[in-house]
XYZ file of C-alpha atoms in Angstrom:
375
model
C -16.427 -4.422 -2.193
C -16.704 -0.831 -2.237
C -16.516 1.657 0.676
C -20.184 2.613 0.229
C -21.633 5.645 -0.962
C -22.498 6.895 2.878
C -19.052 6.552 3.719
C -17.891 9.001 0.857
C -20.709 11.429 1.606
C -19.917 11.424 5.144
C -16.420 12.185 4.324
C -17.430 15.522 2.537
C -19.772 16.586 5.396
C -16.790 16.108 7.862
C -14.785 18.454 5.743
C -11.537 16.300 5.478
C -9.846 18.714 3.429
C -9.455 22.448 3.655
C -8.960 23.376 -0.121
C -12.059 22.844 -2.050
C -12.434 19.110 -1.676
C -8.993 18.487 -2.959
C -5.733 16.982 -1.254
C -2.307 19.160 -1.897
C 0.908 17.677 -1.092
C 3.619 18.622 -3.885
C 7.004 19.309 -2.222
C 9.464 21.299 -4.483
C 11.417 18.349 -5.250
C 8.378 16.598 -6.729
C 8.221 19.329 -9.356
C 11.815 19.032 -10.425
C 11.443 15.135 -10.157
C 8.623 15.321 -12.451
C 10.491 17.221 -14.896
C 13.377 14.856 -14.893
C 11.023 11.788 -15.052
C 9.383 12.877 -18.058
C 12.753 13.481 -19.655
C 13.923 10.164 -18.801
C 10.569 8.653 -19.883
C 11.447 9.783 -23.431
C 14.489 7.497 -23.561
C 13.150 4.768 -21.714
C 12.415 1.534 -23.710
C 10.491 0.029 -20.994
C 8.616 1.204 -17.683
C 7.933 -0.801 -14.363
C 4.886 1.281 -12.758
C 4.829 0.090 -9.357
C 1.333 0.707 -7.854
C -0.001 -0.463 -4.528
C -2.046 -3.618 -4.895
C -4.544 -2.303 -2.302
C -5.283 0.638 -4.580
C -4.599 -0.437 -7.861
C -6.114 2.638 -9.490
C -6.050 5.336 -6.887
C -2.045 4.798 -6.729
C -1.599 5.668 -10.364
C -0.051 9.104 -11.213
C -2.745 10.310 -13.621
C -0.353 13.240 -14.956
C 1.931 10.637 -16.417
C -0.621 8.209 -17.829
C -0.437 9.861 -21.371
C 2.937 9.273 -21.586
C 3.148 5.652 -20.180
C 0.238 4.865 -22.346
C 2.539 5.161 -25.594
C 5.313 2.948 -23.666
C 5.943 -0.570 -23.285
C 4.817 -1.186 -19.770
C 4.002 -3.465 -16.869
C 1.929 -2.430 -13.883
C 3.652 -4.140 -10.934
C 0.763 -4.359 -8.131
C 3.338 -4.286 -5.295
C 2.468 -5.240 -1.710
C 0.043 -8.210 -2.808
C 0.637 -9.890 0.657
C -1.583 -6.772 2.064
C -4.289 -7.049 -0.632
C -7.048 -9.283 -0.675
C -6.029 -12.470 -2.724
C -9.695 -12.970 -3.567
C -10.132 -9.887 -5.296
C -6.564 -9.658 -6.840
C -7.799 -11.870 -9.718
C -10.286 -9.601 -10.729
C -8.075 -6.630 -11.118
C -5.903 -8.867 -13.089
C -8.611 -9.612 -15.628
C -9.592 -5.862 -15.562
C -6.158 -4.494 -16.766
C -5.855 -7.779 -19.247
C -9.376 -6.773 -20.776
C -7.708 -3.328 -21.406
C -4.591 -5.016 -23.033
C -2.206 -3.812 -20.125
C 0.347 -6.069 -18.547
C -0.349 -6.458 -14.746
C 1.658 -8.623 -12.240
C 1.071 -8.726 -8.374
C 4.289 -8.754 -6.610
C 5.894 -8.596 -3.435
C 9.218 -6.454 -3.679
C 10.830 -8.080 -0.659
C 10.573 -11.624 -2.221
C 13.739 -12.428 -4.389
C 11.667 -15.064 -6.408
C 8.711 -12.453 -6.986
C 11.266 -10.099 -8.273
C 12.864 -12.628 -10.376
C 9.255 -13.284 -12.038
C 8.888 -9.775 -12.679
C 12.458 -9.388 -14.368
C 11.569 -12.520 -16.392
C 8.442 -10.718 -17.799
C 10.437 -7.520 -18.508
C 12.883 -9.609 -20.787
C 10.339 -11.485 -22.626
C 8.459 -8.217 -23.263
C 12.054 -6.698 -24.460
C 13.251 -9.642 -26.330
C 12.208 -8.282 -29.998
C 14.024 -5.133 -29.027
C 16.845 -6.665 -27.326
C 17.871 -8.252 -30.694
C 18.637 -5.010 -32.232
C 19.444 -2.405 -29.381
C 22.866 -2.499 -27.862
C 21.812 -0.636 -24.819
C 18.193 -0.490 -23.153
C 16.734 1.435 -20.195
C 14.135 0.119 -17.851
C 12.537 2.820 -15.687
C 10.849 2.371 -12.418
C 8.319 4.821 -11.411
C 5.101 5.412 -9.151
C 3.855 7.595 -6.511
C 5.299 7.848 -3.101
C 5.549 4.735 -0.781
C 4.238 2.189 -2.962
C 7.737 0.224 -2.558
C 9.685 1.483 -5.321
C 13.158 1.596 -3.268
C 12.373 -1.763 -2.033
C 12.052 -3.115 -5.458
C 14.921 -1.585 -6.453
C 17.049 -2.945 -3.870
C 15.848 -6.471 -4.850
C 16.698 -5.842 -8.390
C 20.057 -4.403 -7.232
C 20.886 -7.424 -5.450
C 20.128 -9.784 -8.345
C 22.248 -7.471 -10.339
C 24.913 -7.354 -7.886
C 25.184 -11.592 -8.161
C 25.531 -10.929 -12.018
C 27.838 -7.937 -11.964
C 29.752 -7.650 -8.665
C 31.682 -4.471 -10.062
C 28.597 -2.549 -8.996
C 29.210 -3.522 -5.141
C 30.085 -0.084 -4.516
C 26.921 1.725 -5.859
C 24.466 3.089 -3.489
C 21.207 1.160 -2.837
C 18.002 3.032 -2.560
C 16.682 4.124 0.768
C 13.774 2.522 2.200
C 11.641 4.373 4.666
C 8.206 4.302 6.091
C 7.509 7.905 4.944
C 6.822 8.807 1.492
C 9.252 11.091 -0.600
C 12.348 9.183 0.727
C 13.910 8.823 -2.785
C 14.820 12.350 -4.453
C 16.899 11.604 -7.302
C 17.186 9.386 -10.159
C 19.706 6.775 -10.266
C 20.693 3.657 -12.252
C 22.495 0.349 -12.520
C 23.339 -2.466 -14.900
C 21.170 -5.614 -14.789
C 22.219 -7.421 -18.106
C 24.650 -7.580 -20.674
C 24.778 -8.092 -24.337
C 22.648 -6.049 -24.761
C 23.390 -4.033 -21.803
C 20.319 -3.275 -19.816
C 20.113 -0.285 -17.209
C 17.053 -0.024 -14.746
C 16.591 3.582 -13.505
C 15.096 4.545 -10.229
C 13.098 7.509 -9.640
C 11.501 9.540 -6.739
C 7.964 8.943 -5.904
C 5.759 11.864 -7.519
C 2.095 12.652 -7.099
C -0.017 15.067 -9.163
C 0.020 18.667 -7.705
C -3.682 18.468 -6.709
C -5.765 15.407 -6.041
C -9.212 16.468 -6.886
C -10.993 13.457 -5.579
C -11.421 13.161 -2.106
C -11.732 9.570 -1.471
C -8.673 8.689 -4.003
C -6.661 11.313 -1.732
C -7.763 9.631 1.505
C -7.076 6.253 -0.086
C -3.368 7.427 -0.795
C -3.254 8.841 2.514
C -4.347 5.642 4.162
C -1.805 3.635 2.125
C 0.863 6.143 3.113
C 1.476 7.766 -0.089
C 0.426 11.208 1.343
C 2.070 12.249 4.500
C -0.266 11.808 7.236
C 0.328 15.376 8.620
C -1.401 16.597 5.112
C -4.610 15.381 6.139
C -4.290 14.353 9.952
C -3.882 10.922 11.564
C -7.372 11.144 12.991
C -9.352 11.757 9.911
C -7.459 8.992 8.073
C -8.476 6.620 10.928
C -11.997 7.947 10.739
C -11.779 7.331 6.973
C -10.658 3.712 7.750
C -13.371 2.908 10.138
C -16.045 4.479 7.618
C -14.894 1.899 5.162
C -14.511 -0.993 7.382
C -18.003 -0.360 8.859
C -19.811 0.163 5.473
C -18.284 -3.081 3.917
C -19.364 -5.017 7.163
C -15.709 -6.064 7.908
C -15.746 -6.278 11.492
C -18.481 -8.736 11.367
C -16.095 -11.311 10.073
C -14.419 -11.136 13.519
C -17.527 -12.633 15.344
C -15.341 -15.704 16.434
C -13.401 -13.196 18.568
C -16.123 -12.187 20.585
C -16.135 -15.019 22.865
C -12.304 -14.687 23.309
C -12.671 -14.498 26.963
C -13.615 -17.819 27.311
C -10.895 -19.194 25.096
C -7.202 -18.833 25.015
C -6.526 -16.437 22.070
C -3.077 -17.829 21.627
C -4.256 -21.217 20.647
C -3.844 -20.564 16.890
C -0.207 -19.471 17.410
C 0.716 -22.735 19.119
C 0.879 -24.827 15.765
C 3.191 -22.484 13.696
C 4.737 -19.770 16.229
C 7.643 -19.097 14.074
C 5.737 -18.206 11.095
C 3.199 -16.150 12.963
C 5.914 -14.294 14.527
C 7.692 -13.305 11.342
C 4.186 -12.159 10.100
C 3.753 -10.087 13.161
C 6.905 -8.236 13.286
C 7.077 -5.163 11.076
C 9.721 -5.127 8.121
C 13.161 -3.575 8.847
C 12.887 -4.348 12.627
C 14.812 -6.727 15.068
C 13.102 -10.164 15.193
C 10.183 -10.363 17.603
C 10.384 -13.041 20.462
C 7.381 -15.321 20.896
C 6.253 -13.652 24.013
C 5.952 -10.105 22.329
C 4.318 -11.740 19.186
C 1.599 -13.112 21.524
C 1.314 -9.634 22.991
C 0.714 -8.198 19.495
C -1.724 -10.943 18.622
C -3.681 -10.359 21.800
C -3.984 -6.538 20.714
C -4.784 -7.111 17.184
C -7.552 -9.735 18.525
C -8.733 -7.087 21.060
C -9.226 -4.282 18.319
C -10.960 -6.601 16.045
C -13.264 -7.894 18.661
C -13.968 -4.312 19.989
C -14.958 -3.474 16.317
C -17.041 -6.360 15.734
C -19.125 -5.673 19.029
C -19.637 -1.933 18.448
C -20.793 -2.600 14.979
C -22.988 -5.513 15.987
C -24.589 -3.263 18.732
C -24.942 -0.456 16.227
C -28.780 0.262 15.893
C -28.447 3.063 13.436
C -27.896 2.984 9.680
C -24.871 2.927 7.914
C -26.491 4.760 4.951
C -26.889 7.429 7.319
C -24.017 9.900 7.768
C -25.039 11.015 11.045
C -25.637 7.598 12.282
C -22.287 6.521 10.897
C -20.554 9.489 12.643
C -21.992 8.594 15.640
C -20.839 4.905 15.448
C -17.231 5.987 14.559
C -16.933 8.290 17.468
C -18.264 5.487 19.706
C -15.450 3.094 18.205
C -12.735 5.731 18.842
C -13.657 5.583 22.645
C -13.903 1.414 22.645
C -10.337 1.460 20.407
C -8.832 3.820 23.371
C -9.840 1.176 25.934
C -8.951 -1.913 23.620
C -5.309 -0.134 22.926
C -4.993 0.409 26.448
C -4.355 4.316 25.954
C -4.578 6.235 29.233
C -8.315 7.932 29.411
C -6.997 11.425 30.276
C -3.986 11.501 27.922
C -4.383 14.795 26.116
C -3.384 13.110 22.759
C -5.488 10.205 23.251
C -7.329 10.404 19.893
C -3.970 10.753 17.960
C -2.217 7.926 19.762
C -5.411 5.827 19.100
C -5.247 6.932 15.345
C -1.417 6.183 15.061
C -1.785 2.720 16.431
C -4.913 1.884 14.638
C -3.424 2.879 11.389
C -0.224 1.038 12.142
C -2.040 -2.260 12.620
C -3.722 -1.577 9.201
C -0.751 -0.640 7.103
C 1.139 -3.690 8.606
C -1.449 -5.918 7.349
C -2.425 -7.138 10.918
C -6.011 -6.135 10.555
C -6.118 -8.683 7.619
C -5.541 -7.897 3.836
C -7.730 -5.945 1.977
C -8.154 -3.936 -1.404
C -9.772 -0.403 -0.910
C -10.398 0.369 -4.847
C -13.603 -1.254 -6.582
C -12.901 -2.845 -9.838
C -14.477 -0.800 -12.470
C -16.661 -1.658 -15.129
C -15.231 -3.720 -17.899
C -16.374 -0.590 -20.390
C -14.413 1.923 -18.076
C -11.002 3.051 -19.404
C -7.887 1.977 -17.921
C -5.437 4.216 -16.224
């Protein structure tokens, strides 16, 4: 399902960008990194292009596609746990129909990464028979999970070649642009196969406003470039035009039920899902608190959309609904009414819930028609 034409028109009306309808975030290191990546690509025998499974097309670096189209390549759709599984098979079919290998993965799962490496090995089987050394390059836009994937590959390589133990692992962070140089390590012997990491790079200017906002929502563009409030407004526009909050109707009568009953059967697994990656384990009490907050946010959005009497196809009506939802979310998230930065606080908390998958899996990109070209 798409975000709806009204959502896109509304974005333009709200003036989401200040530079002619494009989003520009191209730090100095990206220009240098792009040049270095182009040089390494010429020498690479295989490319793992990491994309965000929630935005399979929007997370492609269009400037690099001409070079990539001539290389042996697999598109690794990372963060598959945050993407709608019911739509993922359509994306796999789409890429396959264009003779482009595609594999959904979870970079934090050793078995998932093993599956990816097995595919790479299979694709390189013919070349491995005649070449003594092979280079596999991992690339993608910022914050699609390249560093997490590299670290998982590194751990697998470490079990094969302990001598690499002193090599530096890729840094993993929630902000785009953490990796700023190109490094490599060995993952196979006879022939020798090396994996090259690379920084996340974007195109100098993102001309399509919705593509830019999807990248911002997924965290590939720094929040400060677009603004947390505007990204949150975009998310609400997409959720509303898709009717997503109406799927949470069962939470409307939560006041007469114990919202924790669904946690009681498998509390440990739920706690694991609710905690953010890289943070200390969350105890059961805190997990319940987070679940309560998530349920209240979902319930609030369901009620506000259900009571909405305007038209979602009308940009002005949609703007009024979103404004009302901001006020309701401030109450649901228990943010002080007089807080000077209340809207920013609402936006940040709401975006965090989405980005960590607590609002449920989603795919923001529409599956193109079979006749459309693949990136």
